[in-house]
PDB file of C-alpha atoms in Angstrom:
ATOM      1  CA  UNK A   1      19.912  38.888 -16.837  1.00 46.00           C
ATOM      2  CA  UNK A   2      20.930  38.591 -13.154  1.00 45.00           C
ATOM      3  CA  UNK A   3      23.345  35.742 -13.905  1.00 49.00           C
ATOM      4  CA  UNK A   4      24.965  37.808 -16.700  1.00 47.00           C
ATOM      5  CA  UNK A   5      25.514  40.779 -14.377  1.00 45.00           C
ATOM      6  CA  UNK A   6      26.959  38.556 -11.658  1.00 47.00           C
ATOM      7  CA  UNK A   7      29.305  36.579 -13.919  1.00 46.00           C
ATOM      8  CA  UNK A   8      30.478  39.077 -16.578  1.00 53.00           C
ATOM      9  CA  UNK A   9      33.773  39.873 -14.788  1.00 56.00           C
ATOM     10  CA  UNK A  10      34.648  36.233 -13.970  1.00 60.00           C
ATOM     11  CA  UNK A  11      36.708  33.653 -15.821  1.00 74.00           C
ATOM     12  CA  UNK A  12      34.971  30.698 -17.440  1.00 67.00           C
ATOM     13  CA  UNK A  13      35.693  28.534 -14.395  1.00 66.00           C
ATOM     14  CA  UNK A  14      34.344  31.216 -12.096  1.00 68.00           C
ATOM     15  CA  UNK A  15      31.206  31.589 -14.187  1.00 64.00           C
ATOM     16  CA  UNK A  16      30.610  27.845 -14.040  1.00 75.00           C
ATOM     17  CA  UNK A  17      31.044  27.863 -10.264  1.00 72.00           C
ATOM     18  CA  UNK A  18      28.650  30.810  -9.866  1.00 74.00           C
ATOM     19  CA  UNK A  19      26.155  29.032 -12.127  1.00 73.00           C
ATOM     20  CA  UNK A  20      26.325  25.891 -10.010  1.00 77.00           C
ATOM     21  CA  UNK A  21      25.844  27.901  -6.816  1.00 72.00           C
ATOM     22  CA  UNK A  22      22.829  29.678  -8.326  1.00 69.00           C
ATOM     23  CA  UNK A  23      21.296  26.328  -9.310  1.00 72.00           C
ATOM     24  CA  UNK A  24      21.847  24.967  -5.791  1.00 77.00           C
ATOM     25  CA  UNK A  25      20.368  28.098  -4.249  1.00 70.00           C
ATOM     26  CA  UNK A  26      17.355  27.869  -6.560  1.00 67.00           C
ATOM     27  CA  UNK A  27      16.819  24.206  -5.563  1.00 73.00           C
ATOM     28  CA  UNK A  28      16.986  25.115  -1.874  1.00 76.00           C
ATOM     29  CA  UNK A  29      14.445  27.911  -2.345  1.00 75.00           C
ATOM     30  CA  UNK A  30      12.103  25.693  -4.391  1.00 66.00           C
ATOM     31  CA  UNK A  31      12.370  22.908  -1.818  1.00 62.00           C
ATOM     32  CA  UNK A  32      11.540  25.359   0.964  1.00 60.00           C
ATOM     33  CA  UNK A  33       8.546  26.691  -0.970  1.00 70.00           C
ATOM     34  CA  UNK A  34       7.314  23.147  -1.641  1.00 59.00           C
ATOM     35  CA  UNK A  35       7.604  22.225   2.034  1.00 65.00           C
ATOM     36  CA  UNK A  36       5.655  25.319   3.057  1.00 67.00           C
ATOM     37  CA  UNK A  37       2.908  24.554   0.506  1.00 67.00           C
ATOM     38  CA  UNK A  38       2.752  20.916   1.568  1.00 64.00           C
ATOM     39  CA  UNK A  39       2.644  21.772   5.272  1.00 65.00           C
ATOM     40  CA  UNK A  40      -0.340  24.015   4.610  1.00 67.00           C
ATOM     41  CA  UNK A  41      -1.970  21.156   2.697  1.00 65.00           C
ATOM     42  CA  UNK A  42      -1.196  18.711   5.510  1.00 68.00           C
ATOM     43  CA  UNK A  43      -2.675  20.980   8.168  1.00 68.00           C
ATOM     44  CA  UNK A  44      -5.871  21.267   6.141  1.00 71.00           C
ATOM     45  CA  UNK A  45      -6.233  17.812   4.583  1.00 66.00           C
ATOM     46  CA  UNK A  46      -4.331  15.666   7.137  1.00 76.00           C
ATOM     47  CA  UNK A  47      -2.436  13.833   4.410  1.00 79.00           C
ATOM     48  CA  UNK A  48       0.698  14.416   2.301  1.00 80.00           C
ATOM     49  CA  UNK A  49       0.603  15.846  -1.208  1.00 76.00           C
ATOM     50  CA  UNK A  50       1.994  12.563  -2.502  1.00 78.00           C
ATOM     51  CA  UNK A  51       3.018   9.227  -1.041  1.00 85.00           C
ATOM     52  CA  UNK A  52       4.662   7.033  -3.683  1.00 85.00           C
ATOM     53  CA  UNK A  53       7.316   8.478  -5.973  1.00 86.00           C
ATOM     54  CA  UNK A  54      10.373   6.416  -6.926  1.00 89.00           C
ATOM     55  CA  UNK A  55      13.051   6.868  -9.569  1.00 90.00           C
ATOM     56  CA  UNK A  56      13.597   3.106  -9.649  1.00 93.00           C
ATOM     57  CA  UNK A  57      11.525   0.327  -8.139  1.00 95.00           C
ATOM     58  CA  UNK A  58      13.468  -2.370  -6.329  1.00 96.00           C
ATOM     59  CA  UNK A  59      12.410  -5.969  -6.877  1.00 95.00           C
ATOM     60  CA  UNK A  60      12.199  -8.998  -4.640  1.00 97.00           C
ATOM     61  CA  UNK A  61      13.707 -12.251  -5.865  1.00 96.00           C
ATOM     62  CA  UNK A  62      11.339 -15.054  -6.844  1.00 96.00           C
ATOM     63  CA  UNK A  63      11.528 -16.822  -3.460  1.00 96.00           C
ATOM     64  CA  UNK A  64      10.841 -13.600  -1.566  1.00 97.00           C
ATOM     65  CA  UNK A  65       7.910 -12.676  -3.800  1.00 96.00           C
ATOM     66  CA  UNK A  66       6.377 -16.146  -3.386  1.00 97.00           C
ATOM     67  CA  UNK A  67       6.555 -15.747   0.393  1.00 97.00           C
ATOM     68  CA  UNK A  68       4.777 -12.401   0.144  1.00 96.00           C
ATOM     69  CA  UNK A  69       2.087 -13.762  -2.185  1.00 95.00           C
ATOM     70  CA  UNK A  70       1.328 -16.916  -0.200  1.00 95.00           C
ATOM     71  CA  UNK A  71       1.945 -15.929   3.413  1.00 95.00           C
ATOM     72  CA  UNK A  72       1.015 -12.259   3.739  1.00 96.00           C
ATOM     73  CA  UNK A  73      -2.714 -11.750   3.199  1.00 93.00           C
ATOM     74  CA  UNK A  74      -2.589  -7.924   3.240  1.00 95.00           C
ATOM     75  CA  UNK A  75      -0.539  -7.967   0.022  1.00 96.00           C
ATOM     76  CA  UNK A  76      -3.423  -9.650  -1.815  1.00 91.00           C
ATOM     77  CA  UNK A  77      -5.718  -6.691  -1.081  1.00 90.00           C
ATOM     78  CA  UNK A  78      -3.548  -4.281  -3.067  1.00 94.00           C
ATOM     79  CA  UNK A  79      -3.951  -3.153  -6.664  1.00 94.00           C
ATOM     80  CA  UNK A  80      -1.265  -4.167  -9.168  1.00 94.00           C
ATOM     81  CA  UNK A  81       0.427  -0.760  -8.899  1.00 94.00           C
ATOM     82  CA  UNK A  82       0.286  -0.884  -5.088  1.00 95.00           C
ATOM     83  CA  UNK A  83       1.815  -4.367  -5.121  1.00 96.00           C
ATOM     84  CA  UNK A  84       4.840  -3.030  -6.993  1.00 96.00           C
ATOM     85  CA  UNK A  85       5.218  -0.202  -4.476  1.00 97.00           C
ATOM     86  CA  UNK A  86       4.818  -2.665  -1.620  1.00 98.00           C
ATOM     87  CA  UNK A  87       7.476  -4.992  -3.048  1.00 98.00           C
ATOM     88  CA  UNK A  88       9.835  -2.049  -3.529  1.00 97.00           C
ATOM     89  CA  UNK A  89       9.372  -1.002   0.074  1.00 97.00           C
ATOM     90  CA  UNK A  90       9.861  -4.527   1.432  1.00 98.00           C
ATOM     91  CA  UNK A  91      13.063  -4.932  -0.596  1.00 98.00           C
ATOM     92  CA  UNK A  92      14.272  -1.507   0.577  1.00 97.00           C
ATOM     93  CA  UNK A  93      13.433  -2.236   4.219  1.00 98.00           C
ATOM     94  CA  UNK A  94      15.290  -5.560   4.092  1.00 98.00           C
ATOM     95  CA  UNK A  95      18.309  -3.805   2.626  1.00 97.00           C
ATOM     96  CA  UNK A  96      18.195  -1.062   5.290  1.00 97.00           C
ATOM     97  CA  UNK A  97      18.062  -3.248   8.432  1.00 98.00           C
ATOM     98  CA  UNK A  98      20.394  -5.760  10.045  1.00 98.00           C
ATOM     99  CA  UNK A  99      18.600  -9.023  10.849  1.00 98.00           C
ATOM    100  CA  UNK A 100      20.238 -10.908  13.721  1.00 98.00           C
ATOM    101  CA  UNK A 101      19.363 -14.399  14.933  1.00 97.00           C
ATOM    102  CA  UNK A 102      19.745 -15.444  18.577  1.00 97.00           C
ATOM    103  CA  UNK A 103      19.696 -18.833  20.329  1.00 96.00           C
ATOM    104  CA  UNK A 104      20.085 -20.801  17.116  1.00 96.00           C
ATOM    105  CA  UNK A 105      17.693 -18.805  14.915  1.00 97.00           C
ATOM    106  CA  UNK A 106      18.787 -18.869  11.281  1.00 97.00           C
ATOM    107  CA  UNK A 107      17.969 -15.732   9.320  1.00 98.00           C
ATOM    108  CA  UNK A 108      16.300 -16.627   6.023  1.00 98.00           C
ATOM    109  CA  UNK A 109      14.060 -15.013   3.396  1.00 97.00           C
ATOM    110  CA  UNK A 110      10.870 -15.998   5.208  1.00 98.00           C
ATOM    111  CA  UNK A 111      11.833 -14.106   8.351  1.00 98.00           C
ATOM    112  CA  UNK A 112      13.154 -11.078   6.470  1.00 98.00           C
ATOM    113  CA  UNK A 113      10.131 -10.796   4.174  1.00 98.00           C
ATOM    114  CA  UNK A 114       7.357 -11.369   6.733  1.00 98.00           C
ATOM    115  CA  UNK A 115       8.856  -9.050   9.341  1.00 98.00           C
ATOM    116  CA  UNK A 116       9.645  -6.346   6.787  1.00 98.00           C
ATOM    117  CA  UNK A 117       6.202  -6.690   5.204  1.00 98.00           C
ATOM    118  CA  UNK A 118       4.636  -6.049   8.613  1.00 98.00           C
ATOM    119  CA  UNK A 119       6.544  -2.775   8.949  1.00 98.00           C
ATOM    120  CA  UNK A 120       5.726  -1.788   5.362  1.00 98.00           C
ATOM    121  CA  UNK A 121       2.029  -2.573   5.849  1.00 98.00           C
ATOM    122  CA  UNK A 122       1.822  -0.224   8.826  1.00 98.00           C
ATOM    123  CA  UNK A 123       3.733   2.548   7.039  1.00 97.00           C
ATOM    124  CA  UNK A 124       2.209   2.052   3.594  1.00 97.00           C
ATOM    125  CA  UNK A 125       0.495   5.422   3.931  1.00 95.00           C
ATOM    126  CA  UNK A 126       3.774   7.091   4.962  1.00 95.00           C
ATOM    127  CA  UNK A 127       6.218   8.693   2.579  1.00 91.00           C
ATOM    128  CA  UNK A 128       9.186   7.792   4.795  1.00 91.00           C
ATOM    129  CA  UNK A 129       8.599   4.129   5.617  1.00 95.00           C
ATOM    130  CA  UNK A 130      12.001   3.143   7.023  1.00 96.00           C
ATOM    131  CA  UNK A 131      11.226   3.823  10.735  1.00 96.00           C
ATOM    132  CA  UNK A 132      14.590   5.459  11.303  1.00 95.00           C
ATOM    133  CA  UNK A 133      14.835   4.531  14.988  1.00 96.00           C
ATOM    134  CA  UNK A 134      15.237   0.869  14.014  1.00 97.00           C
ATOM    135  CA  UNK A 135      18.634  -0.204  12.691  1.00 97.00           C
ATOM    136  CA  UNK A 136      18.548  -3.878  13.675  1.00 98.00           C
ATOM    137  CA  UNK A 137      15.921  -6.564  14.155  1.00 98.00           C
ATOM    138  CA  UNK A 138      16.831  -9.317  16.604  1.00 98.00           C
ATOM    139  CA  UNK A 139      14.942 -12.611  16.393  1.00 98.00           C
ATOM    140  CA  UNK A 140      14.737 -15.246  19.145  1.00 98.00           C
ATOM    141  CA  UNK A 141      13.069 -18.653  18.656  1.00 98.00           C
ATOM    142  CA  UNK A 142      10.569 -17.952  21.467  1.00 97.00           C
ATOM    143  CA  UNK A 143      10.097 -15.743  24.539  1.00 96.00           C
ATOM    144  CA  UNK A 144      13.426 -14.245  25.622  1.00 95.00           C
ATOM    145  CA  UNK A 145      14.877 -12.787  28.806  1.00 91.00           C
ATOM    146  CA  UNK A 146      15.088  -9.009  28.662  1.00 87.00           C
ATOM    147  CA  UNK A 147      17.797  -7.246  30.643  1.00 81.00           C
ATOM    148  CA  UNK A 148      15.773  -4.030  30.404  1.00 77.00           C
ATOM    149  CA  UNK A 149      13.303  -5.041  33.105  1.00 80.00           C
ATOM    150  CA  UNK A 150      14.629  -8.508  34.003  1.00 83.00           C
ATOM    151  CA  UNK A 151      11.608 -10.409  32.697  1.00 89.00           C
ATOM    152  CA  UNK A 152      10.703 -12.682  29.791  1.00 93.00           C
ATOM    153  CA  UNK A 153       9.241 -10.923  26.757  1.00 93.00           C
ATOM    154  CA  UNK A 154       7.695 -11.959  23.467  1.00 96.00           C
ATOM    155  CA  UNK A 155       8.802  -8.690  21.879  1.00 96.00           C
ATOM    156  CA  UNK A 156      10.202  -5.280  22.685  1.00 96.00           C
ATOM    157  CA  UNK A 157      11.439  -2.111  21.062  1.00 96.00           C
ATOM    158  CA  UNK A 158      14.616  -0.613  22.521  1.00 94.00           C
ATOM    159  CA  UNK A 159      15.152   2.906  21.099  1.00 94.00           C
ATOM    160  CA  UNK A 160      18.453   3.314  22.949  1.00 93.00           C
ATOM    161  CA  UNK A 161      19.891   0.339  21.060  1.00 94.00           C
ATOM    162  CA  UNK A 162      17.852   1.056  17.904  1.00 96.00           C
ATOM    163  CA  UNK A 163      16.659  -2.545  18.101  1.00 97.00           C
ATOM    164  CA  UNK A 164      13.328  -4.294  17.600  1.00 97.00           C
ATOM    165  CA  UNK A 165      13.402  -7.713  19.290  1.00 97.00           C
ATOM    166  CA  UNK A 166      10.899 -10.471  18.465  1.00 98.00           C
ATOM    167  CA  UNK A 167      10.058 -14.038  19.415  1.00 97.00           C
ATOM    168  CA  UNK A 168       9.646 -15.792  16.057  1.00 98.00           C
ATOM    169  CA  UNK A 169       7.212 -18.309  17.526  1.00 97.00           C
ATOM    170  CA  UNK A 170       4.922 -15.543  18.759  1.00 97.00           C
ATOM    171  CA  UNK A 171       5.371 -13.414  15.644  1.00 97.00           C
ATOM    172  CA  UNK A 172       4.070 -16.307  13.529  1.00 96.00           C
ATOM    173  CA  UNK A 173       1.158 -16.925  15.920  1.00 95.00           C
ATOM    174  CA  UNK A 174       0.086 -13.332  15.372  1.00 94.00           C
ATOM    175  CA  UNK A 175      -0.593 -14.027  11.702  1.00 91.00           C
ATOM    176  CA  UNK A 176      -1.938 -17.576  12.086  1.00 90.00           C
ATOM    177  CA  UNK A 177      -5.140 -16.107  13.520  1.00 86.00           C
ATOM    178  CA  UNK A 178      -5.809 -12.865  11.709  1.00 84.00           C
ATOM    179  CA  UNK A 179      -8.969 -11.747  13.512  1.00 88.00           C
ATOM    180  CA  UNK A 180      -8.181 -12.112  17.232  1.00 93.00           C
ATOM    181  CA  UNK A 181      -6.669  -8.595  17.398  1.00 95.00           C
ATOM    182  CA  UNK A 182      -3.431  -9.931  18.875  1.00 95.00           C
ATOM    183  CA  UNK A 183      -0.426  -9.565  16.603  1.00 97.00           C
ATOM    184  CA  UNK A 184       3.065  -9.265  18.066  1.00 97.00           C
ATOM    185  CA  UNK A 185       4.657  -7.825  14.916  1.00 97.00           C
ATOM    186  CA  UNK A 186       2.037  -5.104  14.513  1.00 98.00           C
ATOM    187  CA  UNK A 187       2.194  -4.304  18.226  1.00 97.00           C
ATOM    188  CA  UNK A 188       5.972  -3.883  18.460  1.00 97.00           C
ATOM    189  CA  UNK A 189       6.364  -2.026  15.167  1.00 98.00           C
ATOM    190  CA  UNK A 190       3.627   0.368  16.276  1.00 98.00           C
ATOM    191  CA  UNK A 191       5.664   1.191  19.386  1.00 97.00           C
ATOM    192  CA  UNK A 192       8.621   2.009  17.123  1.00 97.00           C
ATOM    193  CA  UNK A 193       6.490   4.112  14.752  1.00 97.00           C
ATOM    194  CA  UNK A 194       4.927   5.986  17.682  1.00 97.00           C
ATOM    195  CA  UNK A 195       8.256   6.884  19.300  1.00 96.00           C
ATOM    196  CA  UNK A 196       9.809   7.653  15.912  1.00 96.00           C
ATOM    197  CA  UNK A 197       6.958  10.109  15.175  1.00 95.00           C
ATOM    198  CA  UNK A 198       7.767  11.962  18.402  1.00 93.00           C
ATOM    199  CA  UNK A 199      11.401  12.456  17.371  1.00 92.00           C
ATOM    200  CA  UNK A 200      11.135  13.084  13.615  1.00 89.00           C
ATOM    201  CA  UNK A 201       9.426  15.964  11.811  1.00 82.00           C
ATOM    202  CA  UNK A 202       8.932  14.503   8.350  1.00 87.00           C
ATOM    203  CA  UNK A 203       5.426  14.905   6.946  1.00 88.00           C
ATOM    204  CA  UNK A 204       4.235  11.389   7.869  1.00 92.00           C
ATOM    205  CA  UNK A 205       5.553  11.602  11.434  1.00 92.00           C
ATOM    206  CA  UNK A 206       3.811  14.957  11.783  1.00 90.00           C
ATOM    207  CA  UNK A 207       0.488  13.517  10.602  1.00 92.00           C
ATOM    208  CA  UNK A 208       0.796  10.502  12.928  1.00 95.00           C
ATOM    209  CA  UNK A 209       1.758  12.592  15.950  1.00 94.00           C
ATOM    210  CA  UNK A 210      -0.797  15.378  15.374  1.00 92.00           C
ATOM    211  CA  UNK A 211      -3.597  12.906  14.670  1.00 94.00           C
ATOM    212  CA  UNK A 212      -2.851  11.048  17.898  1.00 96.00           C
ATOM    213  CA  UNK A 213      -3.012  14.350  19.775  1.00 95.00           C
ATOM    214  CA  UNK A 214      -6.423  14.948  18.183  1.00 95.00           C
ATOM    215  CA  UNK A 215      -7.551  11.458  19.219  1.00 96.00           C
ATOM    216  CA  UNK A 216      -6.312  12.031  22.769  1.00 96.00           C
ATOM    217  CA  UNK A 217      -8.113  15.374  22.911  1.00 96.00           C
ATOM    218  CA  UNK A 218     -11.313  13.814  21.624  1.00 96.00           C
ATOM    219  CA  UNK A 219     -11.226  11.092  24.288  1.00 95.00           C
ATOM    220  CA  UNK A 220     -10.338  13.559  27.037  1.00 95.00           C
ATOM    221  CA  UNK A 221     -13.384  15.690  26.226  1.00 96.00           C
ATOM    222  CA  UNK A 222     -15.831  12.832  25.632  1.00 96.00           C
ATOM    223  CA  UNK A 223     -16.375  10.898  28.853  1.00 95.00           C
ATOM    224  CA  UNK A 224     -19.110   8.719  27.363  1.00 95.00           C
ATOM    225  CA  UNK A 225     -16.818   7.538  24.559  1.00 95.00           C
ATOM    226  CA  UNK A 226     -13.989   7.000  27.025  1.00 94.00           C
ATOM    227  CA  UNK A 227     -16.172   4.812  29.219  1.00 94.00           C
ATOM    228  CA  UNK A 228     -17.501   2.905  26.239  1.00 95.00           C
ATOM    229  CA  UNK A 229     -13.946   2.065  25.174  1.00 94.00           C
ATOM    230  CA  UNK A 230     -13.008   0.831  28.639  1.00 92.00           C
ATOM    231  CA  UNK A 231     -16.185  -1.192  29.150  1.00 93.00           C
ATOM    232  CA  UNK A 232     -16.121  -2.779  25.709  1.00 92.00           C
ATOM    233  CA  UNK A 233     -14.797  -6.289  25.228  1.00 91.00           C
ATOM    234  CA  UNK A 234     -13.535  -5.278  21.791  1.00 96.00           C
ATOM    235  CA  UNK A 235     -10.217  -3.828  23.022  1.00 95.00           C
ATOM    236  CA  UNK A 236      -8.238  -5.950  25.435  1.00 94.00           C
ATOM    237  CA  UNK A 237      -7.609  -4.343  28.830  1.00 93.00           C
ATOM    238  CA  UNK A 238      -3.871  -4.065  28.189  1.00 93.00           C
ATOM    239  CA  UNK A 239      -4.716  -1.108  25.935  1.00 94.00           C
ATOM    240  CA  UNK A 240      -5.365   1.056  28.979  1.00 94.00           C
ATOM    241  CA  UNK A 241      -1.922   0.560  30.547  1.00 94.00           C
ATOM    242  CA  UNK A 242      -0.515   3.782  29.036  1.00 95.00           C
ATOM    243  CA  UNK A 243      -0.652   5.830  25.823  1.00 95.00           C
ATOM    244  CA  UNK A 244       1.914   3.641  24.041  1.00 96.00           C
ATOM    245  CA  UNK A 245       0.043   0.401  24.708  1.00 97.00           C
ATOM    246  CA  UNK A 246      -3.223   2.108  23.795  1.00 97.00           C
ATOM    247  CA  UNK A 247      -1.908   3.078  20.358  1.00 97.00           C
ATOM    248  CA  UNK A 248      -0.374  -0.372  19.769  1.00 97.00           C
ATOM    249  CA  UNK A 249      -3.573  -2.222  20.698  1.00 97.00           C
ATOM    250  CA  UNK A 250      -5.983  -0.034  18.721  1.00 97.00           C
ATOM    251  CA  UNK A 251      -3.795  -0.363  15.615  1.00 98.00           C
ATOM    252  CA  UNK A 252      -3.754  -4.155  16.041  1.00 97.00           C
ATOM    253  CA  UNK A 253      -7.559  -4.004  16.007  1.00 97.00           C
ATOM    254  CA  UNK A 254      -7.592  -1.571  13.093  1.00 97.00           C
ATOM    255  CA  UNK A 255      -5.492  -3.887  10.911  1.00 97.00           C
ATOM    256  CA  UNK A 256      -7.117  -7.199  11.856  1.00 96.00           C
ATOM    257  CA  UNK A 257     -10.817  -6.337  12.231  1.00 96.00           C
ATOM    258  CA  UNK A 258     -11.449  -3.002  10.495  1.00 96.00           C
ATOM    259  CA  UNK A 259     -15.157  -3.531   9.825  1.00 96.00           C
ATOM    260  CA  UNK A 260     -15.943  -4.318  13.445  1.00 97.00           C
ATOM    261  CA  UNK A 261     -13.778  -1.405  14.621  1.00 97.00           C
ATOM    262  CA  UNK A 262     -15.521   1.034  12.274  1.00 97.00           C
ATOM    263  CA  UNK A 263     -18.939  -0.268  13.327  1.00 97.00           C
ATOM    264  CA  UNK A 264     -18.349   0.000  17.088  1.00 97.00           C
ATOM    265  CA  UNK A 265     -16.117   3.085  17.324  1.00 97.00           C
ATOM    266  CA  UNK A 266     -16.335   5.097  14.080  1.00 97.00           C
ATOM    267  CA  UNK A 267     -14.809   8.282  15.551  1.00 96.00           C
ATOM    268  CA  UNK A 268     -11.766   6.456  16.903  1.00 97.00           C
ATOM    269  CA  UNK A 269     -11.472   4.413  13.715  1.00 98.00           C
ATOM    270  CA  UNK A 270     -11.359   7.561  11.563  1.00 97.00           C
ATOM    271  CA  UNK A 271      -8.558   9.031  13.686  1.00 96.00           C
ATOM    272  CA  UNK A 272      -6.485   5.835  13.420  1.00 97.00           C
ATOM    273  CA  UNK A 273      -7.013   5.791   9.667  1.00 97.00           C
ATOM    274  CA  UNK A 274      -5.866   9.416   9.574  1.00 95.00           C
ATOM    275  CA  UNK A 275      -2.801   8.629  11.725  1.00 96.00           C
ATOM    276  CA  UNK A 276      -1.687   5.966   9.279  1.00 97.00           C
ATOM    277  CA  UNK A 277      -2.950   7.733   6.128  1.00 95.00           C
ATOM    278  CA  UNK A 278      -4.422   4.339   5.303  1.00 94.00           C
ATOM    279  CA  UNK A 279      -6.173   4.266   1.927  1.00 90.00           C
ATOM    280  CA  UNK A 280      -6.253   0.552   1.196  1.00 89.00           C
ATOM    281  CA  UNK A 281      -9.415  -1.164  -0.017  1.00 86.00           C
ATOM    282  CA  UNK A 282     -11.714  -2.487   2.764  1.00 86.00           C
ATOM    283  CA  UNK A 283     -10.309  -0.011   5.299  1.00 92.00           C
TER     284      UNK A 283
END
């Protein structure tokens, strides 16, 4: 009725234009309503209304899929449906980032898949999994000299240059031993996710950031738990350098030894699981 009253004095072209504008306006209003409903849900449930929804699933080529199946143990823990989502996200992440080799490093499918799969694993509970602050991934053969602080590094995240930089040798070592709670890829990607969550306001960034604030508040008010964390041999001492290293180290532990983490520090474990919206079997 409203559209008839608005368009009765217009030409056919004008009516079509008004109709299009009304459709656009309706979509904007519906989107706003959905976001308000979801934000209320997020504040109460600490998770998004949905996580995986794709119009078309991207596929990895046979070589890339073989690498994922044989060299990335986390992938094997997923259900068949989750594997398809994971493959789609890995393919999408590869397509979204520039991979750059330094000092003779040749970029191949193995490097692209394993590095991308690490990012996708950490953000598998996120709706937006691209980590927007990263546009390029630079790979050195081993430890490299960083101009940022004039020292040799195994990895670093440089938000100013939108670059994640990795030593391939040390990245591989991180996955060769999957229960020592030291994993360069997980560590550096966590830095990027953490900083990205502070700058973005999408639903997953909000959950990550707010959950970390809750974790920080819990530790600030619980001296006994704080002391237990510091005195434990479970987390390496580097975790207590600053908040960024703390998050990176506890997520390394969360991914590599979840049962031990949950057994020793169940309150902290639950907050990390909430930060990542991690609903994978055995976690």
